[in-house]
Short mmCIF file of C-alpha atoms in Angstrom, two decimals:
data_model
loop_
_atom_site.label_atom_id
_atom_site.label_comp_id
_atom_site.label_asym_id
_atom_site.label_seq_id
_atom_site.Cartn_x
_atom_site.Cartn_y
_atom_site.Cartn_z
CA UNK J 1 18.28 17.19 -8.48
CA UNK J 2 17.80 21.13 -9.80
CA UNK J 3 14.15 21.30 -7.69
CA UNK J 4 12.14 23.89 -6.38
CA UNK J 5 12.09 23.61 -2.12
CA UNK J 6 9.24 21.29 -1.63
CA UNK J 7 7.12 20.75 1.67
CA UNK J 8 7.78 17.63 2.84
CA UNK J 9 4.46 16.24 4.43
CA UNK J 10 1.67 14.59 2.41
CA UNK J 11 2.80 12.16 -0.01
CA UNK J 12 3.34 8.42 1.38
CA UNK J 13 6.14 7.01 1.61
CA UNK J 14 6.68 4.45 -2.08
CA UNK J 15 8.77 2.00 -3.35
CA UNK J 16 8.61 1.55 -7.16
CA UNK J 17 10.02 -1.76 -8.79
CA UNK J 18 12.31 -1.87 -11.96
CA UNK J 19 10.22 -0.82 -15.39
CA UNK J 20 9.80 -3.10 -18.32
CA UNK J 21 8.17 -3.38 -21.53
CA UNK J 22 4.42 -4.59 -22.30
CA UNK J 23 3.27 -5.78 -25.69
CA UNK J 24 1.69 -2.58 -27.68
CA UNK J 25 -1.69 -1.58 -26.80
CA UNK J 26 -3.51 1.37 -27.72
CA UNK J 27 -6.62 3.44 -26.90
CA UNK J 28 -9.63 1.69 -28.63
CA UNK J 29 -10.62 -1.23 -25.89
CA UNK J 30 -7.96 -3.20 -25.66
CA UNK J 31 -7.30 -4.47 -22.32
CA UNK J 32 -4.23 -2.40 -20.80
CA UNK J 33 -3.95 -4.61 -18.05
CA UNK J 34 -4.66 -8.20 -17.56
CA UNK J 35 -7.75 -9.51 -16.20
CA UNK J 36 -5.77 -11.85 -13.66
CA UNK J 37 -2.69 -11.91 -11.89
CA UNK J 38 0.17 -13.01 -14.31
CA UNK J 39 3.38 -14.34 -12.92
CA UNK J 40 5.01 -10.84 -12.84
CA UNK J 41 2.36 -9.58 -10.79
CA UNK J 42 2.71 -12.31 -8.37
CA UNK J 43 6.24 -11.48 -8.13
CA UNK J 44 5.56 -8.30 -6.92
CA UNK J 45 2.55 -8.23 -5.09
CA UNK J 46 4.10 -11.22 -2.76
CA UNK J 47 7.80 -10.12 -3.08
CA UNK J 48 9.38 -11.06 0.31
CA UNK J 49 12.97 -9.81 -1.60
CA UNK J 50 13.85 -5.90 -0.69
CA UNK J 51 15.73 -6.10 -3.96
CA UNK J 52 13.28 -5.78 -5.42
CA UNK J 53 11.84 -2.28 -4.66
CA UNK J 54 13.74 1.13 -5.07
CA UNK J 55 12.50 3.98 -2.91
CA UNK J 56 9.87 6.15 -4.38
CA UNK J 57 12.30 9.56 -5.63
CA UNK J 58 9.18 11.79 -4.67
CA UNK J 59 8.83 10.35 -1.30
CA UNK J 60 8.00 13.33 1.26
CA UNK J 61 7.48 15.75 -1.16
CA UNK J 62 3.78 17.37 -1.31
CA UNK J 63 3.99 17.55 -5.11
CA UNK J 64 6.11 17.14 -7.91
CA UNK J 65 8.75 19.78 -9.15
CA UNK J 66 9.14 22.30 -12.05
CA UNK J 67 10.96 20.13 -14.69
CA UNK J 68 13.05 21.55 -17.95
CA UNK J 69 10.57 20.60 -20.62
CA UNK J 70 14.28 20.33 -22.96
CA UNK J 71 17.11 20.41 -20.90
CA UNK J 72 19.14 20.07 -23.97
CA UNK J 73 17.43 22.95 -25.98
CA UNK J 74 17.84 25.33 -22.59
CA UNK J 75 13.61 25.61 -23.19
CA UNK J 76 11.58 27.01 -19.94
CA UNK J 77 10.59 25.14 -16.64
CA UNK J 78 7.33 23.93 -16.47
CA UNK J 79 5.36 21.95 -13.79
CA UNK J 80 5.48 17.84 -14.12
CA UNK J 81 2.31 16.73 -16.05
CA UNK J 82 0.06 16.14 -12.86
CA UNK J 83 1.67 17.28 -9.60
CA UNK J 84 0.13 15.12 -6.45
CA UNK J 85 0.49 11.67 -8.89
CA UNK J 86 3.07 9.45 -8.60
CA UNK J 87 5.23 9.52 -11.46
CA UNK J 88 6.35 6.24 -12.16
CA UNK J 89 8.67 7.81 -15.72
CA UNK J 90 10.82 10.61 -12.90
CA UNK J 91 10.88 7.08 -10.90
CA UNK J 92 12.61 5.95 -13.72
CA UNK J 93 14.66 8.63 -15.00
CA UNK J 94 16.02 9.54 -11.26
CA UNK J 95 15.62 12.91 -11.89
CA UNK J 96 13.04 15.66 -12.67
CA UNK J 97 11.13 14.69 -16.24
CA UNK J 98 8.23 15.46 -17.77
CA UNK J 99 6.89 13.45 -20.68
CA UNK J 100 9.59 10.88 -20.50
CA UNK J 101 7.66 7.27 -19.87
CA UNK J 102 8.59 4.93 -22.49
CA UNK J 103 5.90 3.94 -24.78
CA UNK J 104 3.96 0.31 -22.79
CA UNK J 105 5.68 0.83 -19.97
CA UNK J 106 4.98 -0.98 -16.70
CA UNK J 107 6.01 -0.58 -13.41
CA UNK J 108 4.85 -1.65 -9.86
CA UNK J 109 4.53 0.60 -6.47
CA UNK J 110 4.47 -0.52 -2.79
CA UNK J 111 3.71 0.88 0.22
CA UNK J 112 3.52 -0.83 4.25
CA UNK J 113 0.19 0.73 5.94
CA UNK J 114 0.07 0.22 9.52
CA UNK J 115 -3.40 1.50 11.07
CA UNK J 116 -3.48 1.82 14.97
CA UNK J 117 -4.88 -1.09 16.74
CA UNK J 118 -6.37 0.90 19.49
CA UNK J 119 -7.62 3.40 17.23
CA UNK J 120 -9.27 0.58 15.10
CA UNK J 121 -9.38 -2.57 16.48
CA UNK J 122 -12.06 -4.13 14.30
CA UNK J 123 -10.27 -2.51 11.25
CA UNK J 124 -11.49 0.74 9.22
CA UNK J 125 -13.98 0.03 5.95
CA UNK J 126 -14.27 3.07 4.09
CA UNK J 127 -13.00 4.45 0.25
CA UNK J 128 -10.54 6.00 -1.80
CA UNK J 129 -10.22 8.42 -4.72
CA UNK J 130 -7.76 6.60 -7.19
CA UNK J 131 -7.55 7.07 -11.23
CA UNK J 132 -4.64 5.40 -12.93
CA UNK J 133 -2.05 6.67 -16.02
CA UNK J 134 -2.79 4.90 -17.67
CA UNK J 135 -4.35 1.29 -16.87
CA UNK J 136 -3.51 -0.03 -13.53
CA UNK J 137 -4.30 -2.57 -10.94
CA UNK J 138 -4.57 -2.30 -6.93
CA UNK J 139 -4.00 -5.09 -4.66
CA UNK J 140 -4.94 -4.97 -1.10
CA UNK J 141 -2.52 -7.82 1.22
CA UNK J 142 -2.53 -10.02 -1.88
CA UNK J 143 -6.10 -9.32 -2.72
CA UNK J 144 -6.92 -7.99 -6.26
CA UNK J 145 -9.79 -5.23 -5.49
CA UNK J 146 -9.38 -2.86 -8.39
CA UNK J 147 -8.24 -2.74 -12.19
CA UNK J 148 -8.80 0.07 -14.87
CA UNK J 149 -8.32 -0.09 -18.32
CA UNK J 150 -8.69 3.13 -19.84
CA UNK J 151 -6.44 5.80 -20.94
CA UNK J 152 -6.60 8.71 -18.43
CA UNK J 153 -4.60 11.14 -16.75
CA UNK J 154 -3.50 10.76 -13.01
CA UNK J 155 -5.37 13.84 -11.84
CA UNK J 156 -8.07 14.38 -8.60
CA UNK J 157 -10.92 15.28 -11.05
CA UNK J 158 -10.83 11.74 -12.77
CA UNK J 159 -10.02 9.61 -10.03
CA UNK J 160 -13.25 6.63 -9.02
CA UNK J 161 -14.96 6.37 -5.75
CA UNK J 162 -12.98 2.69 -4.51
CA UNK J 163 -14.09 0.50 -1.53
CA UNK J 164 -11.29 0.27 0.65
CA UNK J 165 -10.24 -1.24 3.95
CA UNK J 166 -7.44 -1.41 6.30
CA UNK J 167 -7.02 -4.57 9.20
CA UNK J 168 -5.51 -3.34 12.46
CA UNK J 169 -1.55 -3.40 12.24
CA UNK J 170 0.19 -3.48 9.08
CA UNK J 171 -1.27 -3.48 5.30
CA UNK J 172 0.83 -3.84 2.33
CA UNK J 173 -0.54 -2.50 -0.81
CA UNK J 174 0.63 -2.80 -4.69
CA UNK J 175 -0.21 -0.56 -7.17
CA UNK J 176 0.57 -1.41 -10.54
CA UNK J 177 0.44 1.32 -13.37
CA UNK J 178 0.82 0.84 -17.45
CA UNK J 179 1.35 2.94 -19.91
CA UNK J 180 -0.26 2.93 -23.02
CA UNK J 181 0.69 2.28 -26.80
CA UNK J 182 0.38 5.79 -28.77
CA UNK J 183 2.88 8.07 -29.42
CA UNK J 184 1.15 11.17 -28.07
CA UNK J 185 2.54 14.62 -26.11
CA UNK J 186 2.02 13.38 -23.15
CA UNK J 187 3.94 10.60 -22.27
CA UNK J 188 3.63 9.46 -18.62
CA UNK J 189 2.23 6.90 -16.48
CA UNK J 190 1.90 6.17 -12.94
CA UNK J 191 -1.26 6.66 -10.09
CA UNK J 192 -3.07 9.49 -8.11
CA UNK J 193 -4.71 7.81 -4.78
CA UNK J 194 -6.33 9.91 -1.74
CA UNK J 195 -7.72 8.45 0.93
CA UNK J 196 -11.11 10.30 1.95
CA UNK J 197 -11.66 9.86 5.55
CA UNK J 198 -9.25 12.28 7.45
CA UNK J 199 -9.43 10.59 10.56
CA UNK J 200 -8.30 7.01 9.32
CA UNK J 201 -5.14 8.95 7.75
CA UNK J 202 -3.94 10.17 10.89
CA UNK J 203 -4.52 6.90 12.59
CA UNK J 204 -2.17 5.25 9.98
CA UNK J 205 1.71 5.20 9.97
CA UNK J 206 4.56 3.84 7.52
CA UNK J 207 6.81 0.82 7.71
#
């Protein structure tokens, strides 16, 4: 990859699951996610098959790269779409893109949480800042806790205020993140998520 040197210490460390194709849905109401688990969600959110999962590209990296807008028509770098997100389209594309998520795209994200047992050994209850690009689900160890179904941005200044907790030990949590319908400029989808209590996140490692 042509990228910018990038600090390597704030972004957790993601696997992302192959991308497929959602029936259209557009802007106006329609749900962009199901109310319920369907049986690809199960899939993923209980995968025991490492198959299944490819490791996040922007893993380690503090934010994303400067991307050619048109490689092909030699036009200027410019910064991905929203830089601390996780960009489910470069996940995709292997390589530095902006604007490149296929039209009702869907993909799934993973991560292994491990919280320190002597740290926390009645668990940690707090929240996190999450907003996703564009509807999205979060499931907590199997649990659905979160879905949003409107068309936003993955940026800090739209995420929601989320109840979140963490048991002692390890915590696997899926993210799933849809794009919508409408053929508009930008064309991207994935999740922003920031947990708010400093403490907890030094008290948590990655499996």
């Amino acid at each position: 990859m042509s990228v910018d040197k990038i600090s390597d210490t704030e972004v957790l460390q993601w696997a992302d699951s192959d991308l497929s194709i959602l029936p259209p849905v557009g802007c106006d109401g329609q749900p962009l996610v199901s109310g319920f688990n369907t049986e690809t969600d199960d899939r993923y959110v209980f995968s025991t098959d490492p198959c299944d999962w490819i490791p996040y590209i922007a893993n380690g990296w503090s934010e994303l790269p400067k991307c050619l807008v048109a490689p092909e028509l030699g036009r200027h770098r410019a910064n991905a779409r929203h830089l601390e997100a996780i960009d489910m389209a470069m996940q995709r594309a292997q390589d530095c893109c902006r604007d490149c998520s296929p039209l009702n795209a869907v993909q799934y994200a993973r991560t292994t949480m491990i919280l320190d047992e002597e740290a926390y050994p009645e668990g940690w209850n707090g929240t996190i800042k999450f907003v996703g690009n564009d509807g999205a689900v979060i499931w907590n160890e199997g649990a659905r806790i979160y879905d949003e179904n409107i068309c936003s941005a993955a940026t800090s200044g739209l995420t929601a205020t989320i109840p979140f907790s963490l048991n002692p030990g390890p915590n696997v949590i899926t993210i799933k993140a849809r794009n919508h319908g409408l053929m508009m400029k930008e064309l991207n989808h994935g999740f922003y998520m920031r947990f708010t209590d400093d403490d907890v996140v030094s008290s948590i490692t990655l499996d």
